Amino acid sequence: MKKHNFSAGPCILPESVIKKASEAIINFNNDNLSLIEISHRSKPFVDVIEKAQNLALELLGLQNQGYKALYLQGGASTQFLMTAYNLLHKKAAYLNTGTWSDKSIKEAKLFGEVVEVASSKDKNFSYIPKGYSIPIDADYFHCTSNNTIFGTQMKEFPSFNGVNVCDMSSDIFSRQLDFSKFDLIYAGAQKNMGPAGATLVVIKEEILGKVERAIPSMLSYKVHLDKDSMFNTPAVFAVYVSMLTLEWLKGLGGISFIEKVNQQKADLLYNEIDRNPLFKGFVAKEDRSNMNATFNLVDESLKSTFDNLWKEAGINGLNGHRSVGGYRASMYNALPLYSVQALVDVMQDLERKQK
Ligand SMILES: *Cc1c(COP(=O)(O)O)cnc(C)c1O
């Protein structure tokens, strides 16, 4: 049986997607050629990327509203600098909720003034700051919707009456939001929508053209928009698997369906963390992430016993990020409820063994 895969990223993908992807590597579209050895400008592949872009917009409810979807390379980390390169004229506002925001702030500072509107660094990013204000003259406001490492998730977004940019790498397509509040959304595919190598950028074209600096072609949204993600060779395999994953999601019933499943999974695990006296959650309850649950053992001396138990149960990827320690269970869209149940069973097993 396949392992229960709680990996934080690259992460679990639906089995049906992995199977179709492996078939396309051998023989794509019954053309007796592999997906990865045909021209990215051939009709079969152009159909793939167009379908992936359309599905992304459709699932987010952003069709016919001036948005375009791009599949770029360089990961979300390249978006940290591309957003500032293309949008930061004088001053940008950033909310700092941990490692990823920290990195995006560092890149933005290369291009202009950065106002950190709030930070949860004082408590090791274990909560989401609230009640801050955003300078009205900021070129844009940037936030990270889900903190993959610390396990916090923004439940509400400030209403900034300007350009809103969001790094949704680790929770895109996992819950319903009013996505039209955002002018630019980006996400590395490997957390919830495909394999590593492709980055989805959903952007409103009208926000561009405000900065005066010259922008190198590969880092210019305008260039990629004008060429529909085909300025250079896209990551064909990653885009294809992303298309399959979005098709899978649409087939299930889209974001409104998967959000309910994700809520069930999160409730199951957090209820156990709160009930079981051997464990404690890492972050403020109201800010808990439905994607990445972080928790610790109350008594660290049980670590090797617990680690052996979950490994024996076929669980993979439960170690916390090195900057936090403890445990992190990532429950992305493709993780079945029974995998969370398997983890909860192990936590209860540990409790029984202590009595
Ligand atoms: C993983 C992650 C990133 C970095 O993504 P790369 O594709 O590795 O560059 C950025 N932001 C968030 C929220 C992440 O989870």
mmCIF file of C-alpha atoms in Angstrom, residues 35-167:
data_model
loop_
_atom_site.group_PDB
_atom_site.id
_atom_site.type_symbol
_atom_site.label_atom_id
_atom_site.label_comp_id
_atom_site.label_asym_id
_atom_site.label_seq_id
_atom_site.Cartn_x
_atom_site.Cartn_y
_atom_site.Cartn_z
ATOM 1 C CA LEU A 35 4.987 14.267 -23.605
ATOM 2 C CA ILE A 36 8.502 15.432 -22.769
ATOM 3 C CA GLU A 37 9.901 15.036 -26.276
ATOM 4 C CA ILE A 38 7.412 17.003 -28.347
ATOM 5 C CA SER A 39 7.537 20.700 -29.206
ATOM 6 C CA HIS A 40 6.019 22.992 -26.640
ATOM 7 C CA ARG A 41 4.565 24.865 -29.621
ATOM 8 C CA SER A 42 2.857 21.780 -31.061
ATOM 9 C CA LYS A 43 -0.912 21.699 -30.867
ATOM 10 C CA PRO A 44 -1.099 18.867 -28.318
ATOM 11 C CA PHE A 45 0.993 20.820 -25.828
ATOM 12 C CA VAL A 46 -0.545 24.225 -26.557
ATOM 13 C CA ASP A 47 -3.888 22.574 -25.792
ATOM 14 C CA VAL A 48 -2.473 21.376 -22.462
ATOM 15 C CA ILE A 49 -1.213 24.735 -21.252
ATOM 16 C CA GLU A 50 -4.338 26.561 -22.406
ATOM 17 C CA LYS A 51 -6.491 24.052 -20.606
ATOM 18 C CA ALA A 52 -4.416 24.379 -17.443
ATOM 19 C CA GLN A 53 -4.648 28.177 -17.554
ATOM 20 C CA ASN A 54 -8.394 28.103 -18.145
ATOM 21 C CA LEU A 55 -8.989 25.556 -15.387
ATOM 22 C CA ALA A 56 -6.992 27.662 -12.935
ATOM 23 C CA LEU A 57 -9.089 30.748 -13.667
ATOM 24 C CA GLU A 58 -12.325 28.754 -13.687
ATOM 25 C CA LEU A 59 -11.675 27.059 -10.341
ATOM 26 C CA LEU A 60 -10.767 30.405 -8.759
ATOM 27 C CA GLY A 61 -13.901 31.997 -10.228
ATOM 28 C CA LEU A 62 -11.832 34.562 -12.104
ATOM 29 C CA GLN A 63 -12.882 34.046 -15.692
ATOM 30 C CA ASN A 64 -13.778 37.107 -17.770
ATOM 31 C CA GLN A 65 -12.637 39.558 -15.121
ATOM 32 C CA GLY A 66 -9.420 40.819 -16.665
ATOM 33 C CA TYR A 67 -7.198 38.099 -15.186
ATOM 34 C CA LYS A 68 -4.736 35.889 -16.986
ATOM 35 C CA ALA A 69 -3.021 32.758 -15.729
ATOM 36 C CA LEU A 70 0.646 32.155 -16.478
ATOM 37 C CA TYR A 71 2.846 29.154 -15.851
ATOM 38 C CA LEU A 72 6.345 30.430 -15.125
ATOM 39 C CA GLN A 73 9.527 28.864 -13.783
ATOM 40 C CA GLY A 74 11.846 29.670 -10.906
ATOM 41 C CA GLY A 75 9.396 28.748 -8.151
ATOM 42 C CA ALA A 76 7.550 31.058 -5.825
ATOM 43 C CA SER A 77 10.980 32.325 -4.793
ATOM 44 C CA THR A 78 11.390 34.038 -8.170
ATOM 45 C CA GLN A 79 7.989 35.659 -7.644
ATOM 46 C CA PHE A 80 9.388 37.298 -4.502
ATOM 47 C CA LEU A 81 11.579 39.428 -6.742
ATOM 48 C CA MET A 82 9.359 39.570 -9.843
ATOM 49 C CA THR A 83 6.490 41.140 -7.920
ATOM 50 C CA ALA A 84 8.736 43.942 -6.664
ATOM 51 C CA TYR A 85 10.608 44.301 -9.950
ATOM 52 C CA ASN A 86 7.341 44.848 -11.830
ATOM 53 C CA LEU A 87 5.236 46.674 -9.235
ATOM 54 C CA LEU A 88 7.394 48.518 -6.726
ATOM 55 C CA HIS A 89 7.671 52.109 -7.851
ATOM 56 C CA LYS A 90 8.374 53.854 -4.542
ATOM 57 C CA LYS A 91 6.983 52.000 -1.572
ATOM 58 C CA ALA A 92 5.391 48.642 -0.868
ATOM 59 C CA ALA A 93 3.627 47.265 2.213
ATOM 60 C CA TYR A 94 4.321 43.754 3.480
ATOM 61 C CA LEU A 95 2.788 41.646 6.218
ATOM 62 C CA ASN A 96 5.425 39.435 7.820
ATOM 63 C CA THR A 97 4.018 36.083 8.903
ATOM 64 C CA GLY A 98 7.216 34.066 8.730
ATOM 65 C CA THR A 99 9.986 32.643 6.616
ATOM 66 C CA TRP A 100 8.346 33.105 3.222
ATOM 67 C CA SER A 101 7.191 36.674 3.846
ATOM 68 C CA ASP A 102 10.623 37.408 5.294
ATOM 69 C CA LYS A 103 12.210 36.272 2.063
ATOM 70 C CA SER A 104 9.811 38.267 -0.090
ATOM 71 C CA ILE A 105 10.559 41.388 1.995
ATOM 72 C CA LYS A 106 14.283 40.882 1.547
ATOM 73 C CA GLU A 107 13.894 40.779 -2.237
ATOM 74 C CA ALA A 108 11.536 43.775 -2.357
ATOM 75 C CA LYS A 109 14.060 45.912 -0.479
ATOM 76 C CA LEU A 110 16.311 45.678 -3.535
ATOM 77 C CA PHE A 111 13.767 47.747 -5.456
ATOM 78 C CA GLY A 112 12.453 50.421 -3.098
ATOM 79 C CA GLU A 113 11.092 51.224 0.316
ATOM 80 C CA VAL A 114 9.382 48.391 2.166
ATOM 81 C CA VAL A 115 6.992 49.053 5.025
ATOM 82 C CA GLU A 116 6.509 46.026 7.246
ATOM 83 C CA VAL A 117 2.945 46.710 8.388
ATOM 84 C CA ALA A 118 3.078 44.027 11.091
ATOM 85 C CA SER A 119 5.083 40.991 12.072
ATOM 86 C CA SER A 120 4.569 37.978 14.323
ATOM 87 C CA LYS A 121 8.284 37.468 14.766
ATOM 88 C CA ASP A 122 8.003 38.318 18.490
ATOM 89 C CA LYS A 123 6.371 34.927 19.088
ATOM 90 C CA ASN A 124 8.245 32.873 16.517
ATOM 91 C CA PHE A 125 5.483 33.450 13.933
ATOM 92 C CA SER A 126 2.980 31.392 15.902
ATOM 93 C CA TYR A 127 0.083 33.728 15.098
ATOM 94 C CA ILE A 128 -1.227 36.048 12.362
ATOM 95 C CA PRO A 129 -0.967 39.755 13.228
ATOM 96 C CA LYS A 130 -4.250 41.667 13.167
ATOM 97 C CA GLY A 131 -5.393 45.256 13.418
ATOM 98 C CA TYR A 132 -2.542 46.824 11.471
ATOM 99 C CA SER A 133 -2.908 49.595 8.962
ATOM 100 C CA ILE A 134 -1.533 49.800 5.452
ATOM 101 C CA PRO A 135 -0.194 53.112 4.098
ATOM 102 C CA ILE A 136 -2.676 54.302 1.495
ATOM 103 C CA ASP A 137 0.110 55.397 -0.827
ATOM 104 C CA ALA A 138 1.738 51.945 -0.997
ATOM 105 C CA ASP A 139 2.178 50.655 -4.550
ATOM 106 C CA TYR A 140 0.867 47.306 -3.359
ATOM 107 C CA PHE A 141 0.204 45.183 -0.291
ATOM 108 C CA HIS A 142 1.813 41.745 -0.113
ATOM 109 C CA CYS A 143 0.872 38.885 2.183
ATOM 110 C CA THR A 144 1.357 35.115 2.471
ATOM 111 C CA SER A 145 -2.002 33.373 2.829
ATOM 112 C CA ASN A 146 -0.673 30.247 4.513
ATOM 113 C CA ASN A 147 2.526 29.846 6.426
ATOM 114 C CA THR A 148 3.692 26.411 5.414
ATOM 115 C CA ILE A 149 6.489 26.246 7.991
ATOM 116 C CA PHE A 150 4.853 27.534 11.175
ATOM 117 C CA GLY A 151 1.343 26.313 10.352
ATOM 118 C CA THR A 152 -0.616 29.554 10.407
ATOM 119 C CA GLN A 153 -3.227 30.602 7.864
ATOM 120 C CA MET A 154 -4.847 33.965 7.215
ATOM 121 C CA LYS A 155 -8.609 33.614 7.688
ATOM 122 C CA GLU A 156 -9.267 37.215 6.799
ATOM 123 C CA PHE A 157 -7.525 39.620 4.493
ATOM 124 C CA PRO A 158 -7.276 43.360 5.006
ATOM 125 C CA SER A 159 -9.236 45.475 2.582
ATOM 126 C CA PHE A 160 -6.497 47.524 1.024
ATOM 127 C CA ASN A 161 -7.865 49.828 -1.584
ATOM 128 C CA GLY A 162 -4.964 49.360 -3.969
ATOM 129 C CA VAL A 163 -3.042 46.522 -5.567
ATOM 130 C CA ASN A 164 -3.213 43.318 -3.521
ATOM 131 C CA VAL A 165 -0.570 40.631 -4.006
ATOM 132 C CA CYS A 166 -0.679 37.245 -2.329
ATOM 133 C CA ASP A 167 1.689 34.290 -2.117
#
